[in-house]
Amino acid sequence: MSEDFIERPRKNEKDGAIQYVKQLLEQALEEHRNEDVNKLEEVFRLLQTKKYGLVWEEHAEIVEEEMKTKIPVFVEAVEKKIVGNPEVKDYNFLLEGENLHSLHLLEKTHSGKIDVIYIDPPYNTGNKDFIYNDRIVDKSDSYSHSKWLSFMSKRLKIAKHLLSDSGVILVSIDENEHSQLKLLMDEIFGEHNFIETIVWDKKSSAKGVPPRNMMVGVHEYILAYQVSDKFRFLGEKRDETGFKNPDNDPRGPWRESNIKSTTKPLEEAFTITDPNTGKEYTNTWAFSKESLERMIIENRILWKKNLPKQKEFLYNMRNSTKALKSNWGVFDNQRTTMFLKKLLPDVQFNNPKPLELMKYLIEVTAPENSVILDFFAGSGTTAQAVLESGGNRKFILATNNENNIAQEITFARLKKISEGTEFYKGKDFNLKYFRTDFVDKNDFPDFQLEDELLNYITPLVELEFGIDISNPSVQIILTEEQLGKLIKEGKLEKDSTLFLHPTVLLNNKEAELLSKLNVTKQIIPDYYFGKDLW
Ligand SMILES: C[S@@+](CC[C@H](N)C(=O)[O-])C[C@H]1O[C@@H](n2cnc3c(N)ncnc32)[C@H](O)[C@@H]1O
């Protein structure tokens, strides 16, 4: 092959064109031809863009435009607070509104703090499931993929910032956007952070639809990405049945299991000897010679008449888990629909994700104290799965209120789950319900804006710490009198956090006390709204 062969396609031509445009640009700069400079700079930029990757037409979004001039905030719907477990101070959250808005605020409260993000976004089937800028994107829209990609890329970029180092994101999808999503996520999370494409089968597929080419699609995908290699699946618990201790072995319950190998070739056979009887057994074994000799000394071998077995101890099995397979099997996709119909007979929600699928997903990804976010929450299956998985897991759901879904389905479902019904035993949990809103900068000139924003601090503090503000470990102090009273009444807690209005100044005694009690001070509203203010 000739030495000057350059593998990258048409690199020579491209380099030539770049040099030529560079010359033209330099000339235009010298001659102060500003209009030409702008245009040539754009041509220069375009020539340098990379060749491989996902290309799509960027589409602006109404909510994004609004956020440029107005400050996004949350407002609590107090009447929708659920206090099902007053004993604990932890709260879960339901955020009603456009999720780009909610994600923007979550970036202030949860950067690097979410353990698991699961989303089930619109699949862009062309069948009224994807609404963009208040309009349905249907099959006739020639920009349908571009719109979907613009929509998803903005949200996934923020999602990445929210994940902790050991966090994971799982995104449900079907064949309509699977390939696009894979490339998009490779770009945002890095190809090296791709974990697997998980597949699961729907028990029942759409009825009455003639199979395409005599093949019917029954599976969906879940794309899994980490942000660093600190993430680990929690694995599948091993089967612990059949352990007994008939010989009172001090090592505890055990069960018989095979030591013969079924896969090794005969040439690898060797002999082991029962030290009590001298009887020899020649076979292919699942363990090396050294391991078996150690097991004999440790009295772990059961010398059966024909074939020895091993004592497999329960203490060895505890905490041990099996690696997961990427095929998660079959889940009944009608059962959760039926459950919802029974729970909320007056409303309809089609195709929630199977509860059992979501429980499995939580079980294998979310440690007991983790925070799980779903920002396309729909009917709230993720929340029910988190609650049924127990532990001290907490959820944050975000969903818009399309057809009143947030109020009449997501919230109504959670309320029923909290209260319980004749066919569902209630779960004890606490929840706060926030709605998205805007503060228009133009309505509040100068310092009025800062004062106005103070009204929106509480929901953010509550969301960040996962609490109700009546919890004494985090307090908001707006005046010096308030601080004085708190100290006087002995209500200042050790290791607590105080959010202080900028006009609240501490005297020496107060500063000393705060430091003695290891109290963290945060200045409001800069802490949350600094960037929006200036
Ligand atoms: C496919 S559903 C999720 C279903 C959910 N996994 C369940 O089991 O119920 C997607 C949901 O995201 C909501 N959604 C779509 N676009 C949204 C947006 N931009 N902001 C917030 N929610 C949105 C829709 O209302 C819809 O209910």
mmCIF file of C-alpha atoms and ligand atoms in Angstrom, residues 61 97-100 118-123 129-131 151 155 336 340 349-354 358 374-382 398-402 405 413, ligand 1:
data_model
loop_
_atom_site.group_PDB
_atom_site.id
_atom_site.type_symbol
_atom_site.label_atom_id
_atom_site.label_comp_id
_atom_site.label_asym_id
_atom_site.label_seq_id
_atom_site.Cartn_x
_atom_site.Cartn_y
_atom_site.Cartn_z
ATOM 1 C CA GLU A 61 -38.719 24.081 22.885
ATOM 2 C CA GLY A 97 -44.989 19.946 35.314
ATOM 3 C CA GLU A 98 -42.768 19.948 32.257
ATOM 4 C CA ASN A 99 -39.807 17.773 33.174
ATOM 5 C CA LEU A 100 -37.177 20.056 31.625
ATOM 6 C CA TYR A 118 -35.200 5.109 35.417
ATOM 7 C CA ILE A 119 -37.224 6.657 32.608
ATOM 8 C CA ASP A 120 -39.895 5.429 30.255
ATOM 9 C CA PRO A 121 -40.106 8.284 27.743
ATOM 10 C CA PRO A 122 -42.523 8.547 24.804
ATOM 11 C CA TYR A 123 -41.432 5.884 22.307
ATOM 12 C CA ASP A 129 -47.592 9.160 22.236
ATOM 13 C CA PHE A 130 -45.103 11.996 21.690
ATOM 14 C CA ILE A 131 -46.144 15.597 22.228
ATOM 15 C CA PHE A 151 -36.179 16.531 23.306
ATOM 16 C CA ARG A 155 -33.081 15.951 29.315
ATOM 17 C CA THR A 336 -50.556 -3.584 36.245
ATOM 18 C CA LEU A 340 -54.804 0.406 38.069
ATOM 19 C CA PHE A 349 -54.012 4.793 31.831
ATOM 20 C CA ASN A 350 -52.810 2.510 29.084
ATOM 21 C CA ASN A 351 -49.661 0.474 29.249
ATOM 22 C CA PRO A 352 -48.033 1.263 32.558
ATOM 23 C CA LYS A 353 -44.816 -0.687 32.908
ATOM 24 C CA PRO A 354 -45.295 -4.043 34.684
ATOM 25 C CA MET A 358 -39.936 -2.318 37.985
ATOM 26 C CA ASP A 374 -38.169 8.868 37.298
ATOM 27 C CA PHE A 375 -38.822 12.003 35.259
ATOM 28 C CA PHE A 376 -41.308 10.434 32.829
ATOM 29 C CA ALA A 377 -43.264 8.974 35.700
ATOM 30 C CA GLY A 378 -46.680 8.517 34.011
ATOM 31 C CA SER A 379 -48.946 6.584 36.363
ATOM 32 C CA GLY A 380 -46.163 6.209 38.950
ATOM 33 C CA THR A 381 -45.305 2.504 38.698
ATOM 34 C CA THR A 382 -41.715 3.305 39.700
ATOM 35 C CA ALA A 398 -41.682 14.073 37.760
ATOM 36 C CA THR A 399 -44.498 14.054 35.261
ATOM 37 C CA ASN A 400 -46.482 16.586 33.299
ATOM 38 C CA ASN A 401 -50.193 16.972 33.837
ATOM 39 C CA GLU A 402 -51.268 15.868 30.355
ATOM 40 C CA ILE A 405 -52.577 12.554 34.804
ATOM 41 C CA ARG A 413 -52.522 6.096 42.883
HETATM 42 C C1 LIG B 1 -44.697 6.124 28.658
HETATM 43 S S1 LIG B 1 -45.332 7.067 29.931
HETATM 44 C C2 LIG B 1 -44.565 6.433 31.364
HETATM 45 C C3 LIG B 1 -45.373 5.337 31.993
HETATM 46 C C4 LIG B 1 -44.821 4.881 33.323
HETATM 47 N N1 LIG B 1 -43.594 4.159 33.206
HETATM 48 C C5 LIG B 1 -45.839 4.021 34.057
HETATM 49 O O1 LIG B 1 -45.567 2.852 34.353
HETATM 50 O O2 LIG B 1 -46.919 4.507 34.317
HETATM 51 C C6 LIG B 1 -44.536 8.617 29.725
HETATM 52 C C7 LIG B 1 -45.155 9.705 30.555
HETATM 53 O O3 LIG B 1 -44.314 10.845 30.492
HETATM 54 C C8 LIG B 1 -45.114 12.005 30.525
HETATM 55 N N2 LIG B 1 -44.385 13.032 29.767
HETATM 56 C C9 LIG B 1 -44.197 13.091 28.440
HETATM 57 N N3 LIG B 1 -43.479 14.207 28.119
HETATM 58 C C10 LIG B 1 -43.204 14.836 29.291
HETATM 59 C C11 LIG B 1 -42.510 16.023 29.625
HETATM 60 N N4 LIG B 1 -41.938 16.772 28.704
HETATM 61 N N5 LIG B 1 -42.443 16.384 30.919
HETATM 62 C C12 LIG B 1 -43.023 15.616 31.878
HETATM 63 N N6 LIG B 1 -43.689 14.491 31.617
HETATM 64 C C13 LIG B 1 -43.783 14.100 30.334
HETATM 65 C C14 LIG B 1 -46.435 11.639 29.859
HETATM 66 O O4 LIG B 1 -47.496 12.297 30.472
HETATM 67 C C15 LIG B 1 -46.517 10.144 30.072
HETATM 68 O O5 LIG B 1 -47.446 9.845 31.054
#
